[in-house]
mmCIF file of C-alpha atoms in Angstrom:
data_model
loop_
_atom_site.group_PDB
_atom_site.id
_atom_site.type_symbol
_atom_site.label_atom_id
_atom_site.label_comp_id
_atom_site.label_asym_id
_atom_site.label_seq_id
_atom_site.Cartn_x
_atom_site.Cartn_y
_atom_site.Cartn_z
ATOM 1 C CA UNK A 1 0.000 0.000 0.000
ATOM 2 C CA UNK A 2 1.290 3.307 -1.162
ATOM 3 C CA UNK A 3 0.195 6.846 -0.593
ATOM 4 C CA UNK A 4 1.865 10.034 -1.007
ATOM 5 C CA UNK A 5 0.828 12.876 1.845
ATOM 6 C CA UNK A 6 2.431 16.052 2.323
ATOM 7 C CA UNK A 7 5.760 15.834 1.632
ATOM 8 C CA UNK A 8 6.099 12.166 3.001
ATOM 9 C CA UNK A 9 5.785 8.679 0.649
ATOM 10 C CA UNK A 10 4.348 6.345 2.818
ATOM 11 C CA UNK A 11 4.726 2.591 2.421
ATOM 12 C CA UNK A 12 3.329 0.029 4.860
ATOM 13 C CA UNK A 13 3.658 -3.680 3.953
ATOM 14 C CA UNK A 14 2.551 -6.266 4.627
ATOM 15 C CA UNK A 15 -0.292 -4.601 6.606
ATOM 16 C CA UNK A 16 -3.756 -5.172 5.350
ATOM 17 C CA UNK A 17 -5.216 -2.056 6.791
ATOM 18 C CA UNK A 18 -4.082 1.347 7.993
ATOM 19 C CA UNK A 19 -6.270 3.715 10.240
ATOM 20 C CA UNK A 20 -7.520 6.201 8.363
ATOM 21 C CA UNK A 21 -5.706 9.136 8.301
ATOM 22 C CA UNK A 22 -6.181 12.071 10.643
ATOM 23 C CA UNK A 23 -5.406 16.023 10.601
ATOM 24 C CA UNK A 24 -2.055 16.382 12.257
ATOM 25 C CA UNK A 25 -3.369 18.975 14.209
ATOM 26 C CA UNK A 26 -6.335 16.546 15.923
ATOM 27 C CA UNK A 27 -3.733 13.497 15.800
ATOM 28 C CA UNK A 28 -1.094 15.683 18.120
ATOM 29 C CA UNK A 29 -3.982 16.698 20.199
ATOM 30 C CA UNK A 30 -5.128 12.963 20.700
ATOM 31 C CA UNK A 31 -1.551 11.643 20.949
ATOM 32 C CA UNK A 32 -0.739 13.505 24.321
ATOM 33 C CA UNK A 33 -1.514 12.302 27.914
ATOM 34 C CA UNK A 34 -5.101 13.112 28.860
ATOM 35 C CA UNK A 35 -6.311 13.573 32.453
ATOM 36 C CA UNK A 36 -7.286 10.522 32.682
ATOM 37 C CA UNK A 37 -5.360 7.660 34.637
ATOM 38 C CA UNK A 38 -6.657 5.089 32.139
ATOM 39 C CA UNK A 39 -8.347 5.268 28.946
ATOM 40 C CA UNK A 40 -9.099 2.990 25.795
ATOM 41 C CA UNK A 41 -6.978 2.563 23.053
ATOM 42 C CA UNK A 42 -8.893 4.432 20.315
ATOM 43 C CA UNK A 43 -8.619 5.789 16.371
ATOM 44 C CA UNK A 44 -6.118 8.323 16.222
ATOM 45 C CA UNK A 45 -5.585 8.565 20.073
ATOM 46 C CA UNK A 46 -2.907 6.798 22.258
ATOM 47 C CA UNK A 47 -4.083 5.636 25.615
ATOM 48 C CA UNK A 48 -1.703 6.213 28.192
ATOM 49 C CA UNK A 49 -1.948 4.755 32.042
ATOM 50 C CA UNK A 50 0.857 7.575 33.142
ATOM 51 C CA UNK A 51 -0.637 11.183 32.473
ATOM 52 C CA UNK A 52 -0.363 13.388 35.637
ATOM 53 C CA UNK A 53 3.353 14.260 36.586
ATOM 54 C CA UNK A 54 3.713 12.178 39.797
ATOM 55 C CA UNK A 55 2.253 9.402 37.472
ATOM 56 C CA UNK A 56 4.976 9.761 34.916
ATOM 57 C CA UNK A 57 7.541 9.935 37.449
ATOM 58 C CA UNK A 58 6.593 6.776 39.214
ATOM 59 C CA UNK A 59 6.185 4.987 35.348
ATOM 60 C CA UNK A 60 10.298 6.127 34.905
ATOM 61 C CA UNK A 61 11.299 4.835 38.418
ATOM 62 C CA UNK A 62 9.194 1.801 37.914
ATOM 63 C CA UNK A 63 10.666 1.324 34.327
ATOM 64 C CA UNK A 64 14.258 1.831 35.675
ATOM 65 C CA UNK A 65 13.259 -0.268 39.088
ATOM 66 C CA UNK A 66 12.518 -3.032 36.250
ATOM 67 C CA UNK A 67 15.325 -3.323 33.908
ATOM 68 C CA UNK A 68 17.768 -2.528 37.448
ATOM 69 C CA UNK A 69 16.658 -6.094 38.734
ATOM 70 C CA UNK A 70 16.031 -7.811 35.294
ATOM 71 C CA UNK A 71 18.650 -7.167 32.805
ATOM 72 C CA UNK A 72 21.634 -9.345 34.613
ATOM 73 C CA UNK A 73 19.180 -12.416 34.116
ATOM 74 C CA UNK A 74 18.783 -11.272 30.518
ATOM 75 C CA UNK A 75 22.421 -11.141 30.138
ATOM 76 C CA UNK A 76 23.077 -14.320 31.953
ATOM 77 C CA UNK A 77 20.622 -16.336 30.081
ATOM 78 C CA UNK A 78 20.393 -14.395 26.655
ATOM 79 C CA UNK A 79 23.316 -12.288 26.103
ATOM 80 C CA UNK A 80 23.444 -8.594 25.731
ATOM 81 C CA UNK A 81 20.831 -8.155 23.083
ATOM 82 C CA UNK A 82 17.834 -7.477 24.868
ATOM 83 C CA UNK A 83 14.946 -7.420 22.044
ATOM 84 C CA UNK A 84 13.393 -9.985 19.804
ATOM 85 C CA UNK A 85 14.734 -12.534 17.105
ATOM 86 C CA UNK A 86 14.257 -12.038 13.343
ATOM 87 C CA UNK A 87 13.105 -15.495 12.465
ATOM 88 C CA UNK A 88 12.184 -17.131 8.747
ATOM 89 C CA UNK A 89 7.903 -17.484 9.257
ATOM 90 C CA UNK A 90 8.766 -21.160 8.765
ATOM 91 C CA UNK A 91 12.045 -21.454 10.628
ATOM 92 C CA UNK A 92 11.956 -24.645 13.323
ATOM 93 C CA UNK A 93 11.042 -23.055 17.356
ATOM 94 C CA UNK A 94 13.505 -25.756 18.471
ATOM 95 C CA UNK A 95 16.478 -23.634 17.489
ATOM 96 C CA UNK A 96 19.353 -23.602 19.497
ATOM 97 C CA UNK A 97 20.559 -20.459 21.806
ATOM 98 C CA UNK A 98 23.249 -19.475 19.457
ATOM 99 C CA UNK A 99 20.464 -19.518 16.670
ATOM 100 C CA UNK A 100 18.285 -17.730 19.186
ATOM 101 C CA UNK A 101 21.150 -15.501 19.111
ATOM 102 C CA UNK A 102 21.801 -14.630 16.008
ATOM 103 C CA UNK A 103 18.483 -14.387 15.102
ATOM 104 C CA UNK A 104 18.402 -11.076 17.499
ATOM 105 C CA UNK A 105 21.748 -9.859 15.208
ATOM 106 C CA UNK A 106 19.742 -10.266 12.416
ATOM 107 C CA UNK A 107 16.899 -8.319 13.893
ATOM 108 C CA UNK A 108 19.371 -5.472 13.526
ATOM 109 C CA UNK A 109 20.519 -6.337 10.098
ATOM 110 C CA UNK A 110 17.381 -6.484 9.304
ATOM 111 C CA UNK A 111 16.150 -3.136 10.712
ATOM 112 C CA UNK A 112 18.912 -1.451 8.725
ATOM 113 C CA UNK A 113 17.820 -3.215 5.546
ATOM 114 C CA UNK A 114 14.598 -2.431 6.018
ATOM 115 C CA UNK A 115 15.295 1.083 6.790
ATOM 116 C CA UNK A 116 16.976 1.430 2.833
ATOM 117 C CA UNK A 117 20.492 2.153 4.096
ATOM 118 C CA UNK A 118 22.786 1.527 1.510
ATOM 119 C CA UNK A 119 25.969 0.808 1.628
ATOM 120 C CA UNK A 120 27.147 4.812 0.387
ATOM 121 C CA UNK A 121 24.951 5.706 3.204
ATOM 122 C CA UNK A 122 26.595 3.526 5.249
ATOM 123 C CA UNK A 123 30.023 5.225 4.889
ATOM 124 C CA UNK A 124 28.001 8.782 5.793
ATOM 125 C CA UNK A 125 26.593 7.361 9.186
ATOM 126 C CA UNK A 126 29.173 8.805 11.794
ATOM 127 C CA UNK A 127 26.852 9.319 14.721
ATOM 128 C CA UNK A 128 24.184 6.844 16.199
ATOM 129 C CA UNK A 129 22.325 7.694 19.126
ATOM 130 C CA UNK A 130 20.442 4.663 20.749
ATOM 131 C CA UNK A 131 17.363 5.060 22.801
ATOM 132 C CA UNK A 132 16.227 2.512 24.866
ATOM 133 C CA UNK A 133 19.902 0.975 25.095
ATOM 134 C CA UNK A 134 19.336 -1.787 27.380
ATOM 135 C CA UNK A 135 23.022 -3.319 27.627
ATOM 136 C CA UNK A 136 24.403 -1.852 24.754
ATOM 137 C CA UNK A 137 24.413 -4.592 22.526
ATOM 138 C CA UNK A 138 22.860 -2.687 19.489
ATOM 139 C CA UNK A 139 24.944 -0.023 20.269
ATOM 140 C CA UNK A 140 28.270 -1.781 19.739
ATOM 141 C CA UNK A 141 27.219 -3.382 17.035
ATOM 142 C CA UNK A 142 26.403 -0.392 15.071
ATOM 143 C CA UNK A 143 29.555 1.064 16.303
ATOM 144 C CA UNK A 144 31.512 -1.619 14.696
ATOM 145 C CA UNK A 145 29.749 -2.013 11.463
ATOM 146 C CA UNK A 146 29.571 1.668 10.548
ATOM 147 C CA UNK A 147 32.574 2.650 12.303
ATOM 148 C CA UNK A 148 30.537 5.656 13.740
ATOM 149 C CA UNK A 149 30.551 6.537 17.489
ATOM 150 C CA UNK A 150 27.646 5.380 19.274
ATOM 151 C CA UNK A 151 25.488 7.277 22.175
ATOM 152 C CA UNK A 152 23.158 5.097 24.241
ATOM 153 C CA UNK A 153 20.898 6.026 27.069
ATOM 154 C CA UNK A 154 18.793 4.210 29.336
ATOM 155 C CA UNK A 155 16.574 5.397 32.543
ATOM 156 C CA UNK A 156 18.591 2.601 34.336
ATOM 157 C CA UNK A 157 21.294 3.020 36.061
ATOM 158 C CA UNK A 158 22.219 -0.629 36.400
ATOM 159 C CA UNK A 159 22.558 -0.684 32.395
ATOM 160 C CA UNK A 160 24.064 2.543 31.994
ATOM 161 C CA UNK A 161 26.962 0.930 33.791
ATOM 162 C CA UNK A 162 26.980 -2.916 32.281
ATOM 163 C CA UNK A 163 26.976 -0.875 28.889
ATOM 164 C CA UNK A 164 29.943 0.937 29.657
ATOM 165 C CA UNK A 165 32.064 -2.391 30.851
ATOM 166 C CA UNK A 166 30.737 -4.345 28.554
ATOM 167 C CA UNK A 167 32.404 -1.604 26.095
ATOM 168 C CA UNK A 168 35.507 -1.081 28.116
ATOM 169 C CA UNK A 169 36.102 -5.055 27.988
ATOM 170 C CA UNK A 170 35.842 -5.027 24.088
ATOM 171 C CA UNK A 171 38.104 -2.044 23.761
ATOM 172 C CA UNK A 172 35.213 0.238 22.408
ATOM 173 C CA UNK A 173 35.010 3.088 24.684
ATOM 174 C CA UNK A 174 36.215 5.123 22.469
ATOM 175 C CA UNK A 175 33.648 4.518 20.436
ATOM 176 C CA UNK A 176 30.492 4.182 22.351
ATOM 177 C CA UNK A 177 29.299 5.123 25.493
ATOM 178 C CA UNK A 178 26.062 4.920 28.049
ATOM 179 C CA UNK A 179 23.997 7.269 30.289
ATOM 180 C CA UNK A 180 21.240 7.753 31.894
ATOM 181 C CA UNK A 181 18.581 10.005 29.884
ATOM 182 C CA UNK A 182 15.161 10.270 29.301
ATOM 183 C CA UNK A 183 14.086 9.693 25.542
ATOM 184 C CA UNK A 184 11.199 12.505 26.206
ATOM 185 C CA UNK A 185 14.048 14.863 26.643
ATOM 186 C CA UNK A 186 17.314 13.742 25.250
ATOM 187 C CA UNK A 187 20.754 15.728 26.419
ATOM 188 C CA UNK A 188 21.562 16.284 22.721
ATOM 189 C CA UNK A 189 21.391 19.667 20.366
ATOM 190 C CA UNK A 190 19.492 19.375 17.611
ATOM 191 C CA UNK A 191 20.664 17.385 14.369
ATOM 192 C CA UNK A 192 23.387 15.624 15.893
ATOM 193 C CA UNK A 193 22.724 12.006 14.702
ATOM 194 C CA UNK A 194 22.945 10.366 11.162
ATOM 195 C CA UNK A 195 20.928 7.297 12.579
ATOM 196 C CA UNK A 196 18.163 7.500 15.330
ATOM 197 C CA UNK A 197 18.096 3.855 16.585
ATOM 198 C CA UNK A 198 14.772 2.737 19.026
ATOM 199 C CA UNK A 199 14.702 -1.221 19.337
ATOM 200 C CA UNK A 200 11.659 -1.984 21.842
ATOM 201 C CA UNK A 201 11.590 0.925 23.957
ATOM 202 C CA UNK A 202 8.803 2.738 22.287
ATOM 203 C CA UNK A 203 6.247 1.033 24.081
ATOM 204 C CA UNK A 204 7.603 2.390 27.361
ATOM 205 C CA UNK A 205 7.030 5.855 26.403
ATOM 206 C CA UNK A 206 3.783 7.851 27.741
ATOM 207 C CA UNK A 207 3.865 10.107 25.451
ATOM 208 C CA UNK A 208 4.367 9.518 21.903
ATOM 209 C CA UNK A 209 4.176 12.729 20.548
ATOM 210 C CA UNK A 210 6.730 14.183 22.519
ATOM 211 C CA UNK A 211 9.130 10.453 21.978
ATOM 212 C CA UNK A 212 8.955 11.285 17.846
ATOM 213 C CA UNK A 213 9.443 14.784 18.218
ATOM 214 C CA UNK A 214 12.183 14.087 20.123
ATOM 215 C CA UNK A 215 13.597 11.924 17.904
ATOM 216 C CA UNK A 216 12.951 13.766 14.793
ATOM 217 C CA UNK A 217 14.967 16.974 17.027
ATOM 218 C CA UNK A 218 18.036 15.025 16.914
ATOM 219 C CA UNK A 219 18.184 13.452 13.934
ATOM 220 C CA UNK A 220 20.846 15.418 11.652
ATOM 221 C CA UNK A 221 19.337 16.191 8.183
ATOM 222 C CA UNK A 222 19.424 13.458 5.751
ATOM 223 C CA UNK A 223 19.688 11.059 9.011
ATOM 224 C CA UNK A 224 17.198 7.993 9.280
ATOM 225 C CA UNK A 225 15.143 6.901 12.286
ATOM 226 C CA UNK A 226 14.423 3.643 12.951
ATOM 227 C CA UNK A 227 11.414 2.586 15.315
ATOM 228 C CA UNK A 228 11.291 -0.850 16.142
ATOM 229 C CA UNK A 229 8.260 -1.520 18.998
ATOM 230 C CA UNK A 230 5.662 -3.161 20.118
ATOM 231 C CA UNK A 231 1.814 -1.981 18.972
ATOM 232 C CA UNK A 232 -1.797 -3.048 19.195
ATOM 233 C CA UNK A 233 -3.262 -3.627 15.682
ATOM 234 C CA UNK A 234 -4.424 -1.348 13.349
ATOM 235 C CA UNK A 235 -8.113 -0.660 13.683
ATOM 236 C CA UNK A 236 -10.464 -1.161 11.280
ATOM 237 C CA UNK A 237 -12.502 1.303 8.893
ATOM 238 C CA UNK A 238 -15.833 0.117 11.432
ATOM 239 C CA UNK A 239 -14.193 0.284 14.684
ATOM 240 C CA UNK A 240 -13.253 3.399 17.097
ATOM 241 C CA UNK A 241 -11.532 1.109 19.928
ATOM 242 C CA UNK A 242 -10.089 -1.745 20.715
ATOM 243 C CA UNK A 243 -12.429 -5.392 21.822
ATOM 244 C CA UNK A 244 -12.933 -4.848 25.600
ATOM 245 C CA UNK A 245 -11.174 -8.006 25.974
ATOM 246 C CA UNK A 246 -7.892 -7.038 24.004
ATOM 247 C CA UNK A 247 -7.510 -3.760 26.348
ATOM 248 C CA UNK A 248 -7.631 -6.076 28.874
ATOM 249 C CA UNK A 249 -5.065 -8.516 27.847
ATOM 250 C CA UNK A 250 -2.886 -5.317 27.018
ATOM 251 C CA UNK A 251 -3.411 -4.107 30.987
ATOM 252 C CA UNK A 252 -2.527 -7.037 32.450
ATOM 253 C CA UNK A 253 1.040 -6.708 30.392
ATOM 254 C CA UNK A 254 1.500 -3.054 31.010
ATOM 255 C CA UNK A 255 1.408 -3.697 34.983
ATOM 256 C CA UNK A 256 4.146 -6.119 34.330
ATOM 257 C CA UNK A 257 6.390 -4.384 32.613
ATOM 258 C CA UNK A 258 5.846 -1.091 33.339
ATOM 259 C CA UNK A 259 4.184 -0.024 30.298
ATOM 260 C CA UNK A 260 1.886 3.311 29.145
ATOM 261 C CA UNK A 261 -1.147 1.679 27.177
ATOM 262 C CA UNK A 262 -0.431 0.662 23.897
ATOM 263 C CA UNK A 263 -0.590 2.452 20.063
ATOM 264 C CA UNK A 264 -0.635 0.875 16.313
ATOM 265 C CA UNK A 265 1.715 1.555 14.019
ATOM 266 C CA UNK A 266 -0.578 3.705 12.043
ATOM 267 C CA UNK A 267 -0.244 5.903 15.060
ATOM 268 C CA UNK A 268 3.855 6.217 14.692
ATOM 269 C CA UNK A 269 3.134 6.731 10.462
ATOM 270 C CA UNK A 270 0.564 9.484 10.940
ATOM 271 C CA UNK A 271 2.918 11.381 14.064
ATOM 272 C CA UNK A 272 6.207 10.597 11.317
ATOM 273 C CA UNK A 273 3.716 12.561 8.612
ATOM 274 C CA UNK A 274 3.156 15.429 10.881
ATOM 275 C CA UNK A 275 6.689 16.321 10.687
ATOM 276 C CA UNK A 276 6.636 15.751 6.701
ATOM 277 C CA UNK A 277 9.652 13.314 6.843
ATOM 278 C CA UNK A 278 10.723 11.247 4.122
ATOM 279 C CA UNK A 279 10.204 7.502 2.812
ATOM 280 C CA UNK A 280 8.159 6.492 5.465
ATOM 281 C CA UNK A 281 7.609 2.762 5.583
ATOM 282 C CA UNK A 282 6.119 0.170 8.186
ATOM 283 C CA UNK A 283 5.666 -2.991 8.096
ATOM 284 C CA UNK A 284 4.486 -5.941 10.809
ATOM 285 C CA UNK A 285 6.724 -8.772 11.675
ATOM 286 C CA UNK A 286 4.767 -10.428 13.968
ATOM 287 C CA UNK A 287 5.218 -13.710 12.286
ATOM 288 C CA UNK A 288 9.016 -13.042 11.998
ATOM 289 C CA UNK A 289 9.347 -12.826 15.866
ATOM 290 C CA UNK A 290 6.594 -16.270 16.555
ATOM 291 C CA UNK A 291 9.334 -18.266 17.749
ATOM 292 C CA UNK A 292 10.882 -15.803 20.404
ATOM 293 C CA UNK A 293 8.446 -15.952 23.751
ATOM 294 C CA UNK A 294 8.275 -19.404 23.616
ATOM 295 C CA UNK A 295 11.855 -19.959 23.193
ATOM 296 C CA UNK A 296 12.514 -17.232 26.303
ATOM 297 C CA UNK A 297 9.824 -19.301 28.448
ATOM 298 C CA UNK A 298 11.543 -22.563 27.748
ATOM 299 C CA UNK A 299 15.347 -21.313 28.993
ATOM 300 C CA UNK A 300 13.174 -19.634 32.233
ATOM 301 C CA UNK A 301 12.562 -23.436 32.731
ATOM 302 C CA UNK A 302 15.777 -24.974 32.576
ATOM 303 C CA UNK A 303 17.458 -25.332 36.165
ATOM 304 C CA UNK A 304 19.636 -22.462 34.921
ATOM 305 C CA UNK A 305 17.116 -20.301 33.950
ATOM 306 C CA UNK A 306 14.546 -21.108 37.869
ATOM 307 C CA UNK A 307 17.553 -20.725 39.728
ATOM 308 C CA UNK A 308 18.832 -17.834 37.929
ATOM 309 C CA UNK A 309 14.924 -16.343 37.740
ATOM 310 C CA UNK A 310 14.796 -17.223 41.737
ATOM 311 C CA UNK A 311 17.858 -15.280 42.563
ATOM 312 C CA UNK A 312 16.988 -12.171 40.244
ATOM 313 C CA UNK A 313 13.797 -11.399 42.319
ATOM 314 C CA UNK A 314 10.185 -10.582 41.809
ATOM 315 C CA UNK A 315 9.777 -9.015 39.202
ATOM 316 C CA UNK A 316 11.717 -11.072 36.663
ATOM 317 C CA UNK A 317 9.198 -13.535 38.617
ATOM 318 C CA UNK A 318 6.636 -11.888 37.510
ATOM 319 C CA UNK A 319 7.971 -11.099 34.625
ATOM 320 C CA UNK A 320 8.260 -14.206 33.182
ATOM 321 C CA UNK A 321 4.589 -14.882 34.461
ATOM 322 C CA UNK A 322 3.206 -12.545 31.956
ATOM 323 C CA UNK A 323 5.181 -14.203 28.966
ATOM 324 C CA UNK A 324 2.582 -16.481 27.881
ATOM 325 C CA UNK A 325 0.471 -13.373 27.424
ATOM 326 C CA UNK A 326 2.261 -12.000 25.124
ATOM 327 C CA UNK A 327 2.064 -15.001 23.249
ATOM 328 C CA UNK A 328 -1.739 -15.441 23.531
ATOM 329 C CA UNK A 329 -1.621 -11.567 22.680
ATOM 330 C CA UNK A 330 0.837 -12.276 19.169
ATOM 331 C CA UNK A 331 -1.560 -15.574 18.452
ATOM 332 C CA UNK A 332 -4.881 -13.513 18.498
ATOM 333 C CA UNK A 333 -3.522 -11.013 16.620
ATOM 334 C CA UNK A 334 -4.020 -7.758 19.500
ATOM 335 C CA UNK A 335 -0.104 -7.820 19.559
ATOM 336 C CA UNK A 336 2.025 -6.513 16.664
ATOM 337 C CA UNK A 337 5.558 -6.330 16.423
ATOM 338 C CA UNK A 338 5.811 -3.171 14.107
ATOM 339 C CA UNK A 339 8.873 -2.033 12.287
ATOM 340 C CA UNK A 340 8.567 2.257 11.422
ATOM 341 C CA UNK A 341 11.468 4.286 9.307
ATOM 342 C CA UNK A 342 12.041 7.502 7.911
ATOM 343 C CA UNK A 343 14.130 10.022 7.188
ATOM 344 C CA UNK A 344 14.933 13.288 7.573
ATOM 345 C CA UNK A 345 14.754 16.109 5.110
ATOM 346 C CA UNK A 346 18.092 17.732 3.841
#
């Protein structure tokens, strides 16, 4: 499906539907925290569960509360990619961890593929800012394949600090580097990166308005963004909200992981087309990422991974609790694993 709006060509594949679109003006208005402490996903609107300040700053200390206890468990049992697999539709869920593995590096490769960066662009990419770094690993690896220096921040301090090790240990500090930030309002001037890199940390943000403007801000002209997050799906032409029962499902996860309620990924292509960006393209991968929650719920079973899961604390407990929601959310379709790129005017 291809429409041109504004300035912006729009591509999303393999979607079947896209919300219809909305005046940017409305959409920003809809986009932003309400008063209310919980509403329902709706066309054109985000819900979010954090709106009042307090709220947001307990949603930031939760979030950093989180990935504080969690991500050494990650690491111990995963490795220091902390997002999804890119997996073949009909690839074989009995891989092994090193598959497992590389199927995450490929999620990157991927991403960039997807994205249209070329192999001359490739060689103009100096600066990468990461958002949402978890451990680093994206980070380094961009580092290393573009030979750019890489910026990632985190609202944990526990990562912050892995990050930089983990860097020091592979001789790349001079090359990348971690703090603590808030995506909402990045420590950067304007137009400082040629690549804006977000692997799953979209869906933490409670406000999405102010997440793509700030990435838009620091992306350098000519630079791409890449959003790779979790959504709900798309609504239909007939429909104004989500099913009762799929806000519910959605809930339940958000307590867990310390998630605002959820938005499609017509809701990232319409906020990219209010800042008339370029070559804007989606795309769901849902089926590309099938294999990935049931793989992480079988290592949480081994003896490593119960005694590991034990130690960590309660909420990787309940953390891996909620996994088989996500895959009841990914099997009835609620769930969508949605790629987003653009890029910037010159």
């Amino acid at each position: 499906m291809k429409a041109t709006l504004a300035a912006s060509s729009l591509t999303c594949r393999p979607h079947r539907k896209v919300s219809s679109f909305h005046p940017p003006s409305l959409l920003l208005r809809s986009l932003r925290p309400s008063s209310a402490s919980m509403t329902t996903a709706a066309r054109g609107s985000v819900a979010v569960t954090a709106t009042a300040t307090s709220s947001v700053e307990a949603l930031r200390e939760g979030i950093a509360e989180f990935y504080n206890e969690t991500s050494g468990l990650w690491e111990e049992i995963w490795g220091d990619h902390m997002h999804h697999g890119f997996y073949d539709p009909d690839s074989s869920v009995q891989l092994s961890d090193s598959g497992h593995r590389e199927a995450q590096i490929r999620m990157i490769e991927e991403s960039i593929r997807f994205a249209g960066v070329t192999e001359e662009d490739e060689k103009r990419i100096k600066r990468v800012v990461d958002v949402g770094c978890g451990i680093g690993g994206s980070s380094r690896y961009l580092a290393s394949k573009f030979g750019a220096e890489c910026i990632g921040i985190t609202l944990s301090p526990f990562q912050a600090k892995r990050a930089n090790d983990l860097a020091a240990a592979q001789s790349l500090s001079h090359k990348v580097s971690f703090q603590v930030a808030d995506a909402l309002e990045q420590p950067f001037e304007d137009g400082k990166f040629d690549l804006v890199w977000s692997m799953e940390s979209g869906e933490h943000m409670p406000d999405k308005v102010k997440f793509v403007k700030e990435l838009v801000r620091v992306a350098a002209p000519g630079g791409r963004i890449i959003i790779v997050t979790w959504c709900h799906r798309n609504l239909s032409q007939v429909e104004e909200t989500l099913q009762p029962w799929e806000q519910d499902l959605l809930n339940k996860i958000c307590k867990t992981f310390y998630l605002p309620a959820w938005c499609s990924t017509s809701d990232y292509v319409q906020l990219l087309q209010s800042h008339s960006l370029q070559d804007i393209k989606c795309a769901d991968w849902s089926e590309n990422v099938a294999p990935f929650w049931p793989a992480v719920i079988r290592t949480a079973l081994t003896w490593k991974g119960l005694v590991s899961l034990l130690r960590s604390g309660m909420k990787s407990i309940k953390g891996a609790l909620t996994m088989p929601l996500m895959i009841e959310g990914y099997k009835k379709g609620v769930i969508k694993f949605g790629i987003i790129t653009c890029q910037k005017p010159l």
